[in-house]
mmCIF file of C-alpha atoms in Angstrom:
data_model
loop_
_atom_site.group_PDB
_atom_site.id
_atom_site.type_symbol
_atom_site.label_atom_id
_atom_site.label_comp_id
_atom_site.label_asym_id
_atom_site.label_seq_id
_atom_site.Cartn_x
_atom_site.Cartn_y
_atom_site.Cartn_z
ATOM 1 C CA MET A 1 13.361 -27.448 -0.439
ATOM 2 C CA SER A 2 11.051 -24.975 -2.174
ATOM 3 C CA LYS A 3 9.778 -21.909 -0.369
ATOM 4 C CA PRO A 4 6.120 -21.629 0.646
ATOM 5 C CA LYS A 5 4.075 -19.406 -1.643
ATOM 6 C CA ALA A 6 2.689 -15.982 -0.834
ATOM 7 C CA ILE A 7 0.620 -13.277 -2.507
ATOM 8 C CA SER A 8 1.513 -9.603 -2.144
ATOM 9 C CA VAL A 9 -0.965 -6.785 -2.743
ATOM 10 C CA LEU A 10 1.606 -4.439 -4.259
ATOM 11 C CA SER A 11 0.770 -0.946 -5.482
ATOM 12 C CA GLY A 12 4.447 -0.064 -5.678
ATOM 13 C CA GLY A 13 4.084 2.285 -2.703
ATOM 14 C CA LEU A 14 6.421 2.664 0.251
ATOM 15 C CA ASP A 15 4.375 0.632 2.735
ATOM 16 C CA CYS A 16 3.658 -2.443 0.612
ATOM 17 C CA THR A 17 7.231 -2.440 -0.718
ATOM 18 C CA VAL A 18 8.630 -2.609 2.810
ATOM 19 C CA ALA A 19 6.028 -5.139 3.972
ATOM 20 C CA THR A 20 6.774 -7.417 1.018
ATOM 21 C CA SER A 21 10.531 -7.120 1.510
ATOM 22 C CA ILE A 22 10.187 -8.470 5.033
ATOM 23 C CA TYR A 23 8.931 -11.785 3.621
ATOM 24 C CA SER A 24 10.897 -11.893 0.372
ATOM 25 C CA ASP A 25 13.631 -14.224 1.608
ATOM 26 C CA LYS A 26 11.288 -16.789 3.135
ATOM 27 C CA TYR A 27 8.479 -16.956 0.565
ATOM 28 C CA ASP A 28 8.011 -17.424 -3.161
ATOM 29 C CA ILE A 29 5.905 -14.307 -3.715
ATOM 30 C CA THR A 30 3.541 -13.405 -6.518
ATOM 31 C CA ALA A 31 2.718 -9.693 -6.477
ATOM 32 C CA ILE A 32 -0.618 -8.307 -7.677
ATOM 33 C CA THR A 33 -1.077 -4.691 -8.782
ATOM 34 C CA PHE A 34 -4.637 -3.485 -9.325
ATOM 35 C CA ASN A 35 -5.790 -1.035 -11.988
ATOM 36 C CA TYR A 36 -8.991 0.600 -10.773
ATOM 37 C CA GLY A 37 -8.632 3.714 -12.920
ATOM 38 C CA GLN A 38 -6.467 5.619 -10.453
ATOM 39 C CA GLN A 39 -4.546 8.612 -11.800
ATOM 40 C CA SER A 40 -1.297 7.110 -10.548
ATOM 41 C CA PHE A 41 -1.707 3.688 -12.172
ATOM 42 C CA ASP A 42 1.032 4.035 -14.795
ATOM 43 C CA ARG A 43 3.574 5.185 -12.226
ATOM 44 C CA GLU A 44 2.428 2.576 -9.714
ATOM 45 C CA VAL A 45 2.940 -0.209 -12.250
ATOM 46 C CA LYS A 46 6.357 1.156 -13.185
ATOM 47 C CA ALA A 47 7.366 1.168 -9.514
ATOM 48 C CA ALA A 48 5.837 -2.244 -8.818
ATOM 49 C CA LYS A 49 7.709 -3.795 -11.738
ATOM 50 C CA LYS A 50 11.006 -2.427 -10.429
ATOM 51 C CA VAL A 51 10.280 -3.732 -6.936
ATOM 52 C CA CYS A 52 9.379 -7.158 -8.351
ATOM 53 C CA GLU A 53 12.615 -7.256 -10.344
ATOM 54 C CA LYS A 54 14.672 -6.379 -7.276
ATOM 55 C CA LEU A 55 12.885 -8.938 -5.087
ATOM 56 C CA GLU A 56 12.675 -11.542 -7.885
ATOM 57 C CA MET A 57 8.896 -11.894 -7.763
ATOM 58 C CA GLU A 58 6.291 -12.724 -10.372
ATOM 59 C CA HIS A 59 4.060 -9.747 -11.172
ATOM 60 C CA ILE A 60 0.376 -9.811 -12.132
ATOM 61 C CA ILE A 61 -1.787 -6.831 -13.129
ATOM 62 C CA ILE A 62 -5.549 -7.064 -12.615
ATOM 63 C CA ASP A 63 -7.939 -4.565 -14.208
ATOM 64 C CA LEU A 64 -11.015 -3.509 -12.253
ATOM 65 C CA PRO A 65 -12.748 -1.000 -14.563
ATOM 66 C CA TRP A 66 -16.036 -1.305 -12.707
ATOM 67 C CA LEU A 67 -14.437 0.048 -9.524
ATOM 68 C CA LYS A 68 -13.597 3.296 -11.309
ATOM 69 C CA GLU A 69 -17.121 3.482 -12.698
ATOM 70 C CA ILE A 70 -18.737 3.412 -9.257
ATOM 71 C CA SER A 71 -16.117 5.554 -7.512
ATOM 72 C CA ASN A 72 -16.266 9.316 -7.015
ATOM 73 C CA SER A 73 -12.820 9.426 -5.411
ATOM 74 C CA SER A 74 -10.461 12.228 -6.372
ATOM 75 C CA LEU A 75 -7.998 9.442 -7.208
ATOM 76 C CA THR A 76 -10.216 8.188 -10.044
ATOM 77 C CA THR A 77 -11.951 11.385 -11.234
ATOM 78 C CA ASP A 78 -10.964 14.891 -12.271
ATOM 79 C CA ASP A 79 -11.712 16.216 -8.781
ATOM 80 C CA GLU A 80 -8.848 18.066 -7.160
ATOM 81 C CA ILE A 81 -6.645 15.917 -4.942
ATOM 82 C CA PRO A 82 -6.285 17.541 -1.497
ATOM 83 C CA THR A 83 -2.988 19.238 -0.630
ATOM 84 C CA PRO A 84 -2.922 19.497 3.174
ATOM 85 C CA THR A 85 -0.399 21.571 5.076
ATOM 86 C CA ASP A 86 2.217 19.923 7.275
ATOM 87 C CA GLU A 87 0.121 20.848 10.314
ATOM 88 C CA ASP A 88 -2.955 19.228 8.767
ATOM 89 C CA LEU A 89 -1.294 15.801 8.816
ATOM 90 C CA ASP A 90 -1.836 15.583 12.573
ATOM 91 C CA ASN A 91 -5.229 17.312 12.578
ATOM 92 C CA ILE A 92 -7.671 14.415 12.761
ATOM 93 C CA GLU A 93 -10.656 16.373 11.420
ATOM 94 C CA VAL A 94 -8.751 17.648 8.376
ATOM 95 C CA ALA A 95 -7.093 14.276 7.777
ATOM 96 C CA GLN A 96 -10.468 12.536 7.847
ATOM 97 C CA GLN A 97 -11.815 14.912 5.210
ATOM 98 C CA THR A 98 -8.755 14.220 3.057
ATOM 99 C CA ALA A 99 -9.263 10.492 3.519
ATOM 100 C CA LYS A 100 -12.890 10.742 2.414
ATOM 101 C CA SER A 101 -11.812 12.633 -0.709
ATOM 102 C CA VAL A 102 -9.437 9.862 -1.813
ATOM 103 C CA TRP A 103 -11.546 6.957 -0.543
ATOM 104 C CA VAL A 104 -12.304 4.269 -3.127
ATOM 105 C CA PRO A 105 -15.346 2.112 -2.236
ATOM 106 C CA ALA A 106 -14.354 -1.097 -0.424
ATOM 107 C CA ARG A 107 -10.926 -1.012 -2.099
ATOM 108 C CA ASN A 108 -8.978 -3.135 0.370
ATOM 109 C CA THR A 109 -11.891 -5.515 0.792
ATOM 110 C CA VAL A 110 -12.002 -6.054 -2.978
ATOM 111 C CA PHE A 111 -8.226 -6.383 -3.256
ATOM 112 C CA CYS A 112 -7.918 -8.873 -0.422
ATOM 113 C CA SER A 113 -10.839 -10.961 -1.669
ATOM 114 C CA ILE A 114 -9.162 -11.291 -5.061
ATOM 115 C CA ALA A 115 -5.804 -11.961 -3.410
ATOM 116 C CA LEU A 116 -7.475 -14.696 -1.342
ATOM 117 C CA ALA A 117 -8.816 -16.315 -4.510
ATOM 118 C CA TYR A 118 -5.303 -16.334 -5.988
ATOM 119 C CA ALA A 119 -3.857 -17.666 -2.729
ATOM 120 C CA GLU A 120 -6.313 -20.559 -2.701
ATOM 121 C CA ALA A 121 -5.720 -21.346 -6.369
ATOM 122 C CA MET A 122 -1.925 -21.200 -6.059
ATOM 123 C CA GLY A 123 -1.627 -22.856 -2.667
ATOM 124 C CA ALA A 124 -0.194 -19.732 -1.009
ATOM 125 C CA LYS A 125 0.023 -19.578 2.760
ATOM 126 C CA ILE A 126 -0.072 -15.820 3.325
ATOM 127 C CA ILE A 127 -1.267 -12.572 1.753
ATOM 128 C CA ILE A 128 1.038 -9.601 2.373
ATOM 129 C CA VAL A 129 -0.335 -6.068 2.751
ATOM 130 C CA GLY A 130 1.218 -2.737 3.728
ATOM 131 C CA TRP A 131 -1.404 -1.498 6.189
ATOM 132 C CA ASP A 132 0.039 0.661 8.962
ATOM 133 C CA TYR A 133 -0.897 2.495 12.136
ATOM 134 C CA GLU A 134 -0.449 6.033 10.791
ATOM 135 C CA GLU A 135 -2.913 5.553 7.953
ATOM 136 C CA ALA A 136 -5.292 3.477 10.077
ATOM 137 C CA ILE A 137 -6.105 6.630 12.050
ATOM 138 C CA THR A 138 -8.107 7.900 9.060
ATOM 139 C CA PHE A 139 -8.530 4.806 6.845
ATOM 140 C CA PRO A 140 -10.548 2.100 8.660
ATOM 141 C CA ASP A 141 -9.428 -0.606 6.231
ATOM 142 C CA ASN A 142 -5.827 -0.186 7.389
ATOM 143 C CA SER A 143 -6.567 -0.919 11.040
ATOM 144 C CA LYS A 144 -5.666 -3.839 13.285
ATOM 145 C CA GLU A 145 -9.397 -4.407 13.835
ATOM 146 C CA TYR A 146 -9.986 -4.708 10.090
ATOM 147 C CA LEU A 147 -7.034 -7.080 9.749
ATOM 148 C CA ASP A 148 -8.334 -9.320 12.521
ATOM 149 C CA ALA A 149 -11.865 -9.267 11.083
ATOM 150 C CA PHE A 150 -10.709 -10.206 7.575
ATOM 151 C CA ASN A 151 -8.573 -13.031 8.898
ATOM 152 C CA LYS A 152 -11.601 -14.283 10.824
ATOM 153 C CA THR A 153 -13.608 -14.129 7.584
ATOM 154 C CA ILE A 154 -10.965 -16.277 5.884
ATOM 155 C CA GLU A 155 -11.295 -18.855 8.668
ATOM 156 C CA TYR A 156 -14.991 -19.218 7.838
ATOM 157 C CA GLY A 157 -14.763 -18.603 4.105
ATOM 158 C CA SER A 158 -11.896 -20.831 2.984
ATOM 159 C CA PHE A 159 -10.924 -24.478 3.257
ATOM 160 C CA ASP A 160 -7.268 -23.401 3.404
ATOM 161 C CA SER A 161 -5.257 -22.013 6.295
ATOM 162 C CA ILE A 162 -4.375 -18.638 4.794
ATOM 163 C CA GLN A 163 -3.569 -15.486 6.734
ATOM 164 C CA ILE A 164 -3.257 -11.848 5.797
ATOM 165 C CA LYS A 165 0.061 -10.576 7.140
ATOM 166 C CA ALA A 166 0.422 -6.851 7.849
ATOM 167 C CA PRO A 167 3.873 -6.525 9.456
ATOM 168 C CA LEU A 168 3.631 -2.714 9.627
ATOM 169 C CA ILE A 169 0.257 -2.614 11.359
ATOM 170 C CA ASN A 170 1.648 -0.947 14.515
ATOM 171 C CA LEU A 171 4.114 1.391 12.789
ATOM 172 C CA ASP A 172 4.197 5.057 11.789
ATOM 173 C CA LYS A 173 5.841 6.138 8.515
ATOM 174 C CA ASP A 174 9.228 6.850 10.064
ATOM 175 C CA ASP A 175 9.216 3.380 11.634
ATOM 176 C CA ILE A 176 8.333 1.968 8.220
ATOM 177 C CA VAL A 177 11.276 3.710 6.569
ATOM 178 C CA ARG A 178 13.560 2.478 9.345
ATOM 179 C CA THR A 179 12.243 -1.073 8.876
ATOM 180 C CA GLY A 180 12.696 -0.806 5.119
ATOM 181 C CA ILE A 181 16.332 0.118 5.555
ATOM 182 C CA GLU A 182 16.787 -2.778 7.975
ATOM 183 C CA TYR A 183 15.422 -5.253 5.422
ATOM 184 C CA ASN A 184 17.151 -3.606 2.457
ATOM 185 C CA ALA A 185 13.812 -2.870 0.810
ATOM 186 C CA PRO A 186 14.020 -1.093 -2.569
ATOM 187 C CA ILE A 187 12.481 2.071 -1.139
ATOM 188 C CA GLU A 188 14.135 4.149 -3.840
ATOM 189 C CA ASP A 189 11.995 2.373 -6.449
ATOM 190 C CA SER A 190 8.688 2.807 -4.629
ATOM 191 C CA TYR A 191 6.096 5.408 -5.613
ATOM 192 C CA SER A 192 3.628 6.984 -3.190
ATOM 193 C CA CYS A 193 2.142 10.006 -4.984
ATOM 194 C CA TYR A 194 -1.604 10.291 -5.550
ATOM 195 C CA THR A 195 -1.254 12.385 -8.728
ATOM 196 C CA GLY A 196 0.602 10.015 -11.023
ATOM 197 C CA SER A 197 3.165 12.635 -12.013
ATOM 198 C CA GLU A 198 6.571 11.333 -13.103
ATOM 199 C CA LEU A 199 8.170 12.747 -9.967
ATOM 200 C CA HIS A 200 6.411 12.766 -6.606
ATOM 201 C CA CYS A 201 4.319 15.953 -6.457
ATOM 202 C CA GLY A 202 5.463 16.651 -2.897
ATOM 203 C CA VAL A 203 2.183 18.285 -1.859
ATOM 204 C CA CYS A 204 -0.460 15.540 -1.667
ATOM 205 C CA GLU A 205 -0.961 13.871 1.700
ATOM 206 C CA SER A 206 0.805 10.672 0.696
ATOM 207 C CA CYS A 207 3.888 12.575 -0.472
ATOM 208 C CA LYS A 208 3.941 14.706 2.654
ATOM 209 C CA ARG A 209 3.781 11.711 4.976
ATOM 210 C CA ARG A 210 6.548 9.990 3.020
ATOM 211 C CA ARG A 211 8.783 13.075 3.072
ATOM 212 C CA ARG A 212 8.146 13.724 6.764
ATOM 213 C CA ALA A 213 9.220 10.176 7.662
ATOM 214 C CA PHE A 214 12.697 10.721 6.218
ATOM 215 C CA GLU A 215 12.939 14.146 7.824
ATOM 216 C CA LYS A 216 12.069 12.706 11.244
ATOM 217 C CA LEU A 217 14.819 10.120 10.871
ATOM 218 C CA LYS A 218 17.270 12.757 9.599
ATOM 219 C CA ILE A 219 18.369 10.504 6.757
ATOM 220 C CA GLU A 220 18.670 11.158 3.032
ATOM 221 C CA ASP A 221 15.405 10.792 1.119
ATOM 222 C CA PRO A 222 15.991 9.086 -2.270
ATOM 223 C CA THR A 223 12.629 10.393 -3.523
ATOM 224 C CA GLU A 224 12.528 13.109 -6.191
ATOM 225 C CA TYR A 225 9.809 15.715 -5.584
ATOM 226 C CA GLU A 226 8.418 18.375 -7.925
ATOM 227 C CA ASN A 227 7.704 20.736 -5.023
#
């Protein structure tokens, strides 16, 4: 019997790699990586391709040049990407300012709308995303409330019974790493850095949260950092 189909919104990052791995045995997954002009696109695609090879998934790349054109995010412009201190990671005011700097207009809403279109066209049952509790504190489109609202939108906006699945929605980064190990996720192939450097920069917020997760668990971090 063939597996039910699924769509994964896969940037190649830690969170979406773990989330997708959770469903990889039970679903025939097609992964979508979006190019919206982010500095890290080349490295994200490289990571996503490796993850897809390991999990035996089809991989699609979708270009969204218009999203770069309307965005003033430090991820898509020459603006300096914030480099918070370790203490800043738990300072809500500082973290919110960092989030605003890297915010791309309606990014997850755009991604999930496109993923929904693919799910309808391909007869997929679920859309997999890597949203988590730690990032939801500063990114509203990672929250449980956003997840519930988008799933409610799908109920009204689609003939098909499709759900967005966010299995990490209640987890911090260390819990995500622990879950990834449990499901044998190819964490070593994932890429989380905002800068797009060959190695993880080690100083942007995404790198710091990734590194801290392994340190909290007191386990070896397979990630190579420049700093």
